Short mmCIF file of C-alpha atoms and ligand atoms in Angstrom, two decimals:
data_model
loop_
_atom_site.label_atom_id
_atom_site.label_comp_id
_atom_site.label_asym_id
_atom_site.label_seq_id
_atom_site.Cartn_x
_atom_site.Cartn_y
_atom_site.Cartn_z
CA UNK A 1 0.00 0.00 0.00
CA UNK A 2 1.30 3.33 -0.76
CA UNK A 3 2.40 5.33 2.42
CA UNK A 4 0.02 8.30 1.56
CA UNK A 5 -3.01 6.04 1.63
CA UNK A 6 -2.35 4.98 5.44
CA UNK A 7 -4.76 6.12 8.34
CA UNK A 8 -2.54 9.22 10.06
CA UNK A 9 -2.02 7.40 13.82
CA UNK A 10 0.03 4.43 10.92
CA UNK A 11 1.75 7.55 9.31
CA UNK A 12 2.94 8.95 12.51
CA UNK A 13 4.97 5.68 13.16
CA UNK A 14 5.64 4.85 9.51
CA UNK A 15 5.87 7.39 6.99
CA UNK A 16 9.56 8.22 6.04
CA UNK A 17 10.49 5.72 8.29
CA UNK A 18 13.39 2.91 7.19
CA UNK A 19 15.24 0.11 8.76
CA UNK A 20 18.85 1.14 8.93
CA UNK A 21 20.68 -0.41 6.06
CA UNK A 22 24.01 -1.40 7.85
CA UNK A 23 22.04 -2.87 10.72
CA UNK A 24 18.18 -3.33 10.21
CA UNK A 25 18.04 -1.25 13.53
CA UNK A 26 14.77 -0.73 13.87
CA UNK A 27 14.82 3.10 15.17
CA UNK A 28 16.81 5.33 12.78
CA UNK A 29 20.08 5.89 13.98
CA UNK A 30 21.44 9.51 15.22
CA UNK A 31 23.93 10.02 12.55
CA UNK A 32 26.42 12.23 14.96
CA UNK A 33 28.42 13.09 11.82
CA UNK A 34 29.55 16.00 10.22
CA UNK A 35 31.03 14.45 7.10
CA UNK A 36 30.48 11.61 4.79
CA UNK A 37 33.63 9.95 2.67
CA UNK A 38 33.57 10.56 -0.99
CA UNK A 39 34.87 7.11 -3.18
CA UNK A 40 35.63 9.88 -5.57
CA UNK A 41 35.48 13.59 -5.69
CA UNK A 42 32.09 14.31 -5.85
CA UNK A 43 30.65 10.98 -5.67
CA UNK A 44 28.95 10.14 -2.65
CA UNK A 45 25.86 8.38 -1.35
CA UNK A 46 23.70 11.18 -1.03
CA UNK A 47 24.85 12.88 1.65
CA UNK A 48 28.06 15.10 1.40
CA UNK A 49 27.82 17.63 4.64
CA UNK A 50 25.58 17.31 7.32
CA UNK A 51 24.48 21.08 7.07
CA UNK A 52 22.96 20.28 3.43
CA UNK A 53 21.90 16.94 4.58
CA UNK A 54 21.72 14.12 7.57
CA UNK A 55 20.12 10.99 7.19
CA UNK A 56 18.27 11.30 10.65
CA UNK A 57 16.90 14.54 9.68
CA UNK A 58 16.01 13.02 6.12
CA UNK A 59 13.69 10.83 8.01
CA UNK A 60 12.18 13.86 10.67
CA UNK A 61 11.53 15.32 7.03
CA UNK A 62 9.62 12.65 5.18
CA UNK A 63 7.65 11.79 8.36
CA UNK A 64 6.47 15.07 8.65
CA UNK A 65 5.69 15.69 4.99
CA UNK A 66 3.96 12.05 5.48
CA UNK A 67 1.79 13.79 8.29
CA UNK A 68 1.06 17.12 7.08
CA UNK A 69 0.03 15.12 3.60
CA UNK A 70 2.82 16.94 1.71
CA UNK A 71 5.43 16.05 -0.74
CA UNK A 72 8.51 17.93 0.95
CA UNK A 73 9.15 18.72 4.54
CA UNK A 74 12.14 20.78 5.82
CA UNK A 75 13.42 20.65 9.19
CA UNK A 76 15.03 23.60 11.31
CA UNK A 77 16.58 24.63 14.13
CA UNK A 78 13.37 25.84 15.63
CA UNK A 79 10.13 27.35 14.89
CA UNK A 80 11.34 30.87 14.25
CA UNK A 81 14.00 29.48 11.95
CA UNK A 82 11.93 27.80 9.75
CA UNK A 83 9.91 31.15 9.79
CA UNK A 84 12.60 33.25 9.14
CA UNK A 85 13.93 30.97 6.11
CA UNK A 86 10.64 31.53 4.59
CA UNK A 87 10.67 35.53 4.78
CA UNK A 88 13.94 35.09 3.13
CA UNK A 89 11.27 34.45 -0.49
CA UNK A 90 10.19 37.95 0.26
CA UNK A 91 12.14 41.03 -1.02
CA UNK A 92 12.42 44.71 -0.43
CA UNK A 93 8.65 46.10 -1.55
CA UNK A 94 7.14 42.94 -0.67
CA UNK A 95 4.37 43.03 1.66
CA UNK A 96 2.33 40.65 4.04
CA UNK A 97 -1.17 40.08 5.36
CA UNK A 98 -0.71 38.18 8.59
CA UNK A 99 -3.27 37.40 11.21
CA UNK A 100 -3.25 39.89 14.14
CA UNK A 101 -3.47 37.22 16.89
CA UNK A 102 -0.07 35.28 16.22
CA UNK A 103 2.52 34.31 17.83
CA UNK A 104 4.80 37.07 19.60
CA UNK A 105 8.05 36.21 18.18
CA UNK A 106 6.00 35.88 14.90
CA UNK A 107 5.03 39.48 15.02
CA UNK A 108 8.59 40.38 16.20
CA UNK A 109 10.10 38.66 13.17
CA UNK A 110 7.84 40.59 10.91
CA UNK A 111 8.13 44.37 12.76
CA UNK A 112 11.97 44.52 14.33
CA UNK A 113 13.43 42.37 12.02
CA UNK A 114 11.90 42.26 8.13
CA UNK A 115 10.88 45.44 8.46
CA UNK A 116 13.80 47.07 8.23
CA UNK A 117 15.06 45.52 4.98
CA UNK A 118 11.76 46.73 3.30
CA UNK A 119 9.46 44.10 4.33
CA UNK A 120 6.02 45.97 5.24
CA UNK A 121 3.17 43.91 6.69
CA UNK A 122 -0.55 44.59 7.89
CA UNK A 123 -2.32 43.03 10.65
CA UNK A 124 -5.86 41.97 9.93
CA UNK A 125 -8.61 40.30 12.16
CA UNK A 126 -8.35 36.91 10.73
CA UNK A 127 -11.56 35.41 11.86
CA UNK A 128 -13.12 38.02 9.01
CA UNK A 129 -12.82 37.62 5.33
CA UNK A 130 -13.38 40.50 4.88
CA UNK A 131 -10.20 42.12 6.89
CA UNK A 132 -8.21 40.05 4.89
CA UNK A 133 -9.45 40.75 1.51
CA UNK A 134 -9.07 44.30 1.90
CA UNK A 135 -5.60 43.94 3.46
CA UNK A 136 -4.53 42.11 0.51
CA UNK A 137 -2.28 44.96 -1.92
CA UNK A 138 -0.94 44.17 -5.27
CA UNK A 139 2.46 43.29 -3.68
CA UNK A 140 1.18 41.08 -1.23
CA UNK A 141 3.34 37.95 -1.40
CA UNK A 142 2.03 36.31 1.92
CA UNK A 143 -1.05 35.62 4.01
CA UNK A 144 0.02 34.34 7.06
CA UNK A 145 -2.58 32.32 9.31
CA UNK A 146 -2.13 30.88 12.93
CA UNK A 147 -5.24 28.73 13.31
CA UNK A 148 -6.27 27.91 16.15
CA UNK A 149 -4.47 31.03 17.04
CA UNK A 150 -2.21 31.91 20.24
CA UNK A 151 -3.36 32.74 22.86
CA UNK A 152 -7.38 33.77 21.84
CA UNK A 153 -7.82 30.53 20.31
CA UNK A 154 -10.12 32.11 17.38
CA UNK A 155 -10.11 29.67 14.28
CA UNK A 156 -9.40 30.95 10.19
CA UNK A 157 -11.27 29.66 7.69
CA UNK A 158 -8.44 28.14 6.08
CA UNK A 159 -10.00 27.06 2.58
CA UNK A 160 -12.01 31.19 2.37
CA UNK A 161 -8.62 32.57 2.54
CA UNK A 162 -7.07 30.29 -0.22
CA UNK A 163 -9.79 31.50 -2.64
CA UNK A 164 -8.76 35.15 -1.73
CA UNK A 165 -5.20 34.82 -2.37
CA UNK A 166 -5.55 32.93 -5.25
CA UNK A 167 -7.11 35.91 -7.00
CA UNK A 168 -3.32 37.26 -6.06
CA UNK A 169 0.13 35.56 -6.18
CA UNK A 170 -0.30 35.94 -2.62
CA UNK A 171 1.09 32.03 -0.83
CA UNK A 172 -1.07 31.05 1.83
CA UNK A 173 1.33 29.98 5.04
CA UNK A 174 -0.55 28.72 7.92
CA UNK A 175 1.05 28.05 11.46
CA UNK A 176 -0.21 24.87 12.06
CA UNK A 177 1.58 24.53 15.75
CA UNK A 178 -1.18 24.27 17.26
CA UNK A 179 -3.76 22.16 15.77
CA UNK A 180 -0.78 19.67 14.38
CA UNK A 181 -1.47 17.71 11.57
CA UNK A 182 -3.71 15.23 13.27
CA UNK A 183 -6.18 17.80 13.80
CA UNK A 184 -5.70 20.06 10.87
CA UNK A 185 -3.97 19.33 7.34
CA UNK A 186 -3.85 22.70 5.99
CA UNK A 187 -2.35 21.92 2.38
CA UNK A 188 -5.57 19.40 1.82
CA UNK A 189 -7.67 23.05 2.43
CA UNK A 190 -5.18 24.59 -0.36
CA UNK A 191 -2.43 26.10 1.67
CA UNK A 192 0.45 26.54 -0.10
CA UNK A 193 2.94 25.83 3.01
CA UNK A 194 2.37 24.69 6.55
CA UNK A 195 5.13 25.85 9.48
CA UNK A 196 5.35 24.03 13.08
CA UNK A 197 7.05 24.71 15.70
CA UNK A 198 7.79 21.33 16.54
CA UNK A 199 9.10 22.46 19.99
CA UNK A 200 5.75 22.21 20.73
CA UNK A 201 3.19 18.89 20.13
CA UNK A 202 4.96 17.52 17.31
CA UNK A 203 7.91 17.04 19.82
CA UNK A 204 5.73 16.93 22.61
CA UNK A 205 7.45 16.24 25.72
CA UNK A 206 8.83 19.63 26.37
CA UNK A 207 13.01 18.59 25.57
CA UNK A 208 13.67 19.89 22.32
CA UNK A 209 13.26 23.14 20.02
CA UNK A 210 12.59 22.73 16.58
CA UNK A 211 10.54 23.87 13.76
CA UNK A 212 9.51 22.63 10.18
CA UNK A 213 8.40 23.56 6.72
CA UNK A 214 6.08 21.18 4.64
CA UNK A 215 4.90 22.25 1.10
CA UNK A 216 3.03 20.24 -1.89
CA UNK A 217 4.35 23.15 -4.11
CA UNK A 218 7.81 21.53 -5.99
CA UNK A 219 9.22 24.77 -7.19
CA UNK A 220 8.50 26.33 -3.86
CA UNK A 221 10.22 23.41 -1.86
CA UNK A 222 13.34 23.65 -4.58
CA UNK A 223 13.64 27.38 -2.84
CA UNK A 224 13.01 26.39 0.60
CA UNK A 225 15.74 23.62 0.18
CA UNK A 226 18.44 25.77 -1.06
CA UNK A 227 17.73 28.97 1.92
CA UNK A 228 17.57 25.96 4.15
CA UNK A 229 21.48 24.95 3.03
CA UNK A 230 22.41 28.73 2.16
CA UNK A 231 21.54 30.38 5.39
CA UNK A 232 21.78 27.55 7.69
CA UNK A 233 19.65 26.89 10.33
CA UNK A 234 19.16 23.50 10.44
CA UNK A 235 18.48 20.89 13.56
CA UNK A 236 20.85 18.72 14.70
CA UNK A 237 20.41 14.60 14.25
CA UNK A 238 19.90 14.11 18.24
CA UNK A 239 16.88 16.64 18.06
CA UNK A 240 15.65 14.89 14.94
CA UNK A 241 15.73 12.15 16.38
CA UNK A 242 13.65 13.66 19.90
CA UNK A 243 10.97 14.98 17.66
CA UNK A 244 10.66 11.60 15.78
CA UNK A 245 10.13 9.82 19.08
CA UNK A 246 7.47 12.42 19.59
CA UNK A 247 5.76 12.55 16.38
CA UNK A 248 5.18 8.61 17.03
CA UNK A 249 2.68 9.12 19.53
CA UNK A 250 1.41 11.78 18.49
CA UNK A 251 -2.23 11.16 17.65
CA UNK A 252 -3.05 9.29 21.39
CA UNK A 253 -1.62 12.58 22.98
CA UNK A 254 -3.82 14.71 20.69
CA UNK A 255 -6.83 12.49 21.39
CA UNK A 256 -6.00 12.75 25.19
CA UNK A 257 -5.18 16.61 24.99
CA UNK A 258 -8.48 17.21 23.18
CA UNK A 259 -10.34 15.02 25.30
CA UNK A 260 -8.78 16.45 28.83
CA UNK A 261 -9.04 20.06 27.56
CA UNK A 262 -12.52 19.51 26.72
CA UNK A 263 -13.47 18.53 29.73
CA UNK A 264 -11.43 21.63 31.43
CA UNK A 265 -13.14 24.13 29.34
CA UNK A 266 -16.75 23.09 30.22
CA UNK A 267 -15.71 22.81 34.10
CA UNK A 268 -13.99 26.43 33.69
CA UNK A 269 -17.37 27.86 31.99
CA UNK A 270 -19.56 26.38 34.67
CA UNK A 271 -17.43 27.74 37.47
CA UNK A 272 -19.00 30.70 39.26
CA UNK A 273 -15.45 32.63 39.18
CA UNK A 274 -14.39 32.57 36.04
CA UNK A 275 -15.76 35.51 33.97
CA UNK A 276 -14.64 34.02 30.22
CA UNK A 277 -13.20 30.68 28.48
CA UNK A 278 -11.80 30.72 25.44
CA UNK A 279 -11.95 27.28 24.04
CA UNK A 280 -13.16 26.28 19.95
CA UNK A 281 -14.78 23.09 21.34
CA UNK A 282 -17.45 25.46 23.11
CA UNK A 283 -20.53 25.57 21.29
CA UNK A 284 -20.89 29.46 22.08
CA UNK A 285 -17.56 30.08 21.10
CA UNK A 286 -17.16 32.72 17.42
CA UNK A 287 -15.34 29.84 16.13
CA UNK A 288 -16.70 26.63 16.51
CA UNK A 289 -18.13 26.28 12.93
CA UNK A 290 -14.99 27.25 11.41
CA UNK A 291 -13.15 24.53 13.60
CA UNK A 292 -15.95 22.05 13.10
CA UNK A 293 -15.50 22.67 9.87
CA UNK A 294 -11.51 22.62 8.95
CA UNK A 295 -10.86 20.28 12.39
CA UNK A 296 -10.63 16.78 13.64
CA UNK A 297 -10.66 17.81 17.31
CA UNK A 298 -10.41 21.12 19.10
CA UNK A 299 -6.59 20.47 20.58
CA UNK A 300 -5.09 21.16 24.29
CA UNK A 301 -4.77 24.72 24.77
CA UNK A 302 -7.40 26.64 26.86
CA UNK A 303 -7.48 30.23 27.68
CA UNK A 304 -9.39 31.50 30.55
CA UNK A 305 -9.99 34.94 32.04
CA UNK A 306 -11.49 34.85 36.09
CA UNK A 307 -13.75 37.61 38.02
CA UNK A 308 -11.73 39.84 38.78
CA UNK A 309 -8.74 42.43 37.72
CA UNK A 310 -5.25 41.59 36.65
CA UNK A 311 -3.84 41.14 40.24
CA UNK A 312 -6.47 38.57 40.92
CA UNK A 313 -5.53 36.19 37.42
CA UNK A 314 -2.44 36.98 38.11
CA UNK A 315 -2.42 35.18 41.75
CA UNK A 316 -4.57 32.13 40.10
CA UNK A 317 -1.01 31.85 38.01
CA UNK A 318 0.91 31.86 40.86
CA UNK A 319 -1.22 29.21 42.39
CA UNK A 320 -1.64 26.10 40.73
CA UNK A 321 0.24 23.08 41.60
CA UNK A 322 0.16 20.86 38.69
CA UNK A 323 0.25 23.36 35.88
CA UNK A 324 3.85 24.68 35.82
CA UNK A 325 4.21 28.61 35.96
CA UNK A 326 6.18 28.44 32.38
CA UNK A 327 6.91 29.74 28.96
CA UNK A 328 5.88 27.08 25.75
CA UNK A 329 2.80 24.21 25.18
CA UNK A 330 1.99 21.22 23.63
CA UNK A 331 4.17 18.89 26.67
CA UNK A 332 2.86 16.08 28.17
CA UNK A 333 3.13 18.39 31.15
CA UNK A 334 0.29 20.75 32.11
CA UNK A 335 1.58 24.49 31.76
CA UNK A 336 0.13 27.70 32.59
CA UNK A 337 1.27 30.98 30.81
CA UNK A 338 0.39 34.65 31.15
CA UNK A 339 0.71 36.12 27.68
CA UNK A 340 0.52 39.48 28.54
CA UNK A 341 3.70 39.48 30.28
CA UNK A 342 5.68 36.55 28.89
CA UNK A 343 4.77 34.51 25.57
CA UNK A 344 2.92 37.86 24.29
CA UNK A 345 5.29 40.53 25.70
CA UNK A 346 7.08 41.64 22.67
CA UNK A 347 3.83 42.84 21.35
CA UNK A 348 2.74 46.72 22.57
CA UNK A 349 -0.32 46.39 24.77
CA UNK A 350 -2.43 48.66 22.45
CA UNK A 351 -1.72 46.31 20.08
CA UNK A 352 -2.43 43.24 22.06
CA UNK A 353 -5.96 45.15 23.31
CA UNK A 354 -6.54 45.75 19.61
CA UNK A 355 -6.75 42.38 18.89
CA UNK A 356 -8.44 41.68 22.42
CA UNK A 357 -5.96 39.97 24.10
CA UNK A 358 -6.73 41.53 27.47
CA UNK A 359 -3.85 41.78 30.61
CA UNK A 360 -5.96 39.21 32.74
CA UNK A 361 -5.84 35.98 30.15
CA UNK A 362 -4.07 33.04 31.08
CA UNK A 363 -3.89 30.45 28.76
CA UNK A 364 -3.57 26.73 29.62
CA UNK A 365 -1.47 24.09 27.74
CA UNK A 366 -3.93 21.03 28.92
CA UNK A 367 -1.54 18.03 29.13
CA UNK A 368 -2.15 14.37 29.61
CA UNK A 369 -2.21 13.95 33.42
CA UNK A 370 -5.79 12.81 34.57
CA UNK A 371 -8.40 15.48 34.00
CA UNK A 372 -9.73 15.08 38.00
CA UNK A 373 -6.50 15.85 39.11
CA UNK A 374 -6.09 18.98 37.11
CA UNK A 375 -9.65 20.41 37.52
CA UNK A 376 -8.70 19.66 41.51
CA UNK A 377 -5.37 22.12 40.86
CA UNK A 378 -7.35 24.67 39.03
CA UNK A 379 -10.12 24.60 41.55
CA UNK A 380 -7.53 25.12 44.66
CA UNK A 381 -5.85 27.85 42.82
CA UNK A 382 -9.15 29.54 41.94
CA UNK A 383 -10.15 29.71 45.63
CA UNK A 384 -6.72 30.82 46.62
CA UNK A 385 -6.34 33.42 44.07
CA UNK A 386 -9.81 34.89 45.56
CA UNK A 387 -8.57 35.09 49.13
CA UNK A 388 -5.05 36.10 48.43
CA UNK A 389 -3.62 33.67 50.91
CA UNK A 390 -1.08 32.69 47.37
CA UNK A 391 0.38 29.60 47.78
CA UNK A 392 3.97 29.83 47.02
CA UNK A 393 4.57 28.70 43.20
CA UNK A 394 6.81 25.99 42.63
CA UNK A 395 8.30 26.45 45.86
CA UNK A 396 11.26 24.09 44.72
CA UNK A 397 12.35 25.82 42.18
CA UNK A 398 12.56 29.46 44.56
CA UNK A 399 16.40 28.76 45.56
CA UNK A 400 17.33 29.97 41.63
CA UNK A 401 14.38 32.71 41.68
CA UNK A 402 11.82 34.70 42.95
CA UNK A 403 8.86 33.42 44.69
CA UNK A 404 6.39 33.52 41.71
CA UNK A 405 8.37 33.12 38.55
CA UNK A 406 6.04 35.72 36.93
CA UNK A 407 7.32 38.45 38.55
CA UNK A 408 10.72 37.47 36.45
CA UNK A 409 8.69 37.87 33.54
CA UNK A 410 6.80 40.84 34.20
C1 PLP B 1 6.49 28.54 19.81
C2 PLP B 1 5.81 28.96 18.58
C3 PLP B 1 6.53 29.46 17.49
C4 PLP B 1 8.03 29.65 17.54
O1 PLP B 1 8.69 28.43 17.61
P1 PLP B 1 10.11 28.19 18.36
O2 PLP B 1 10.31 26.74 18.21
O3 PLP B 1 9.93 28.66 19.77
O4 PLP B 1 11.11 29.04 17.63
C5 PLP B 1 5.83 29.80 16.35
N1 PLP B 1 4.49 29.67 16.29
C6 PLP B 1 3.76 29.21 17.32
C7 PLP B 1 2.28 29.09 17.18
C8 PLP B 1 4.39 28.86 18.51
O5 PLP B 1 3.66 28.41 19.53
#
């Protein structure tokens, strides 16, 4: 049977995957090499330098073209690496529509960094067709998606913003770090390439930063391949290896994520202290037909705002037992985050309120643990966070900081 016709929970195990030649090891080896010997000069197996290519990232590759449903997949160094190799298609004059709700170091990519060399870009409320048609200029070269997005959860119809840029020669680039492939395949919607951090689920146990570039577009991935080996930042074969092991179980976490997160969301909404959730699985959420729609499953993450100013969400942060005060998502590990002053910081708060991303949101990365035991940490830390009687946050880890690792952040 061809690989692409297998059910994705086979892919995730098989696709790109190959005993090892010399051995028949099962696992693909971590090629710790540099350098491969030449019989002659220029002849070689395929490999040459480990920079342009290394058979344990040849596999991460395949696997996750295999997932996302693509033909090519590129591996980097992380998340923003993989971005920033794609900005490199843009030149001076170029311009790009990107959703307004991304991710911080997205946004920072696009206004301290491209922006300088001539790269302009508008920010548009992606949940409306609308904001993006009229964003889109005659030298728009990208629309850039995050769907679901980070940290307000709100979904893009994926497939309505295809048809828009294809009026263009707008590419369609959607962030698909948080949905992941088994949830959402956005090049079988018509996106021209999809970007992961794999740091995040793909990896999925919180001990390695990557990111990734899948496309179904040849001529595209030709480019991709050769910025990839001209400027550089590519993974190394141990962390290849650490995202493959990930990637393998990768749809039974999702379905556990969903499931727990699910049941999170509807516990938060029927608590008497909490004044919003922000979950796509909600029936009254703005985007539950697009993600019914364009999704398999809702996925893990789960914002939440409680009764109550700033001070008061802020103390629920510092009070949970179970979900780690910390930076990142997509672990086995529940984690809770304050966007406003750490993931989201590098955006200006008028800017963050523009796009309604208020000071008192804290966003939860549901993980895997047993959902009664992490409904009984948010309850405690609910309660506490009322009274103000703040139990100290990780309290272990207070010898190498402050008390409440948010005031670090803030
Ligand atoms: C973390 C993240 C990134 C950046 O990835 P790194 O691996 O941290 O460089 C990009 N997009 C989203 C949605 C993220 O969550």
């Amino acid at each position: 049977m061809p690989e692409s016709d297998l059910k994705i929970a086979t892919k995730a195990i098989h696709a790109g995957q190959y005993p090892d030649p010399a051995t028949g090891a099962i696992m693909t080896p971590v090629y710790l090499t540099s350098t491969y010997i030449q019989s002659e000069p220029g002849v070689h197996q395929g490999y040459d330098y480990s920079r342009s290519g290394n058979p344990t990232r040849t596999a991460l590759e395949a696997n996750l073209a295999g997932l996302e449903g693509g033909r090519h997949g590129l591996a980097f160094a992380s998340g923003l690496a993989a971005e920033n190799t794609l900005l490199h298609l843009l030149e001076s004059g170029d311009h790009i529509v990107s959703a307004r709700d991304v991710y911080g170091g997205t946004y920072r990519l696009f206004d301290r960094v491209w922006k300088q060399f001539g790269v302009s870009y508008t920010t548009v409320d992606a949940t409306n067709l609308e904001d993006i048609r009229n964003a889109i200029q005659p030298n728009t070269k990208m629309v850039w998606l995050e769907s679901p997005s980070n940290p307000l959860l709100t979904c893009t119809d994926i497939e309505g913003t295809v048809d828009l840029a294809r009026a263009t020669n707008a590419k369609v680039v959607v962030d698909n770090t948080f949905a992941t492939p088994i949830l959402q395949r956005p090049l079988e919607l018509g996106a021209d390439v999809v970007l992961h951090s794999v740091t995040k689920y793909l990896g999925g146990h919180s001990d390695v930063i990557g990111g990734a570039l899948v496309t179904n577009d040849d001529e595209l991935h030709e480019q991709l391949r050769f910025l990839q080996n001209a400027t550089g930042s590519v993974p190394g074969p141990m962390d290849c290896f650490l995202v493959l092991r990930g990637t393998k179980t990768l749809s039974v976490r999702m379905k556990q994520h969903c499931e727990n997160a699910m049941i999170i969301a509807e516990h938060l909404v029927s608590h008497p202290e909490v004044e919003r959730v922000y979950y796509p699985g909600l029936k009254d959420n703005p985007s539950h037909a697009v993600a019914c729609k364009q999704m398999e499953g809702f996925g893990g993450m789960v914002s939440v705002e409680l009764n109550g100013d700033f001070e008061r969400n802020r103390r629920f942060a510092c009070s949970t037992k179970l979900f780690a005060l910390a930076e990142s998502l997509g672990g086995v590990e529940s984690l809770i985050n304050h966007p406003a002053s750490m993931t989201h910081a590098s955006i200006p708060k008028e800017e963050r309120e523009r796009g309604g991303l208020r000071d008192s949101l804290m966003r939860l990365s549901v993980g895997i643990e047993d959902p009664r035991d992490l409904i009984d940490d948010l309850d405690q830390a609910i309660a506490r966070s009322k009274t103000g009687n703040v139990h100290v946050h990780n309290a272990d880890v207070t010898q190498v900081g402050p008390d409440c690792r948010l005031n670090r952040a803030c």
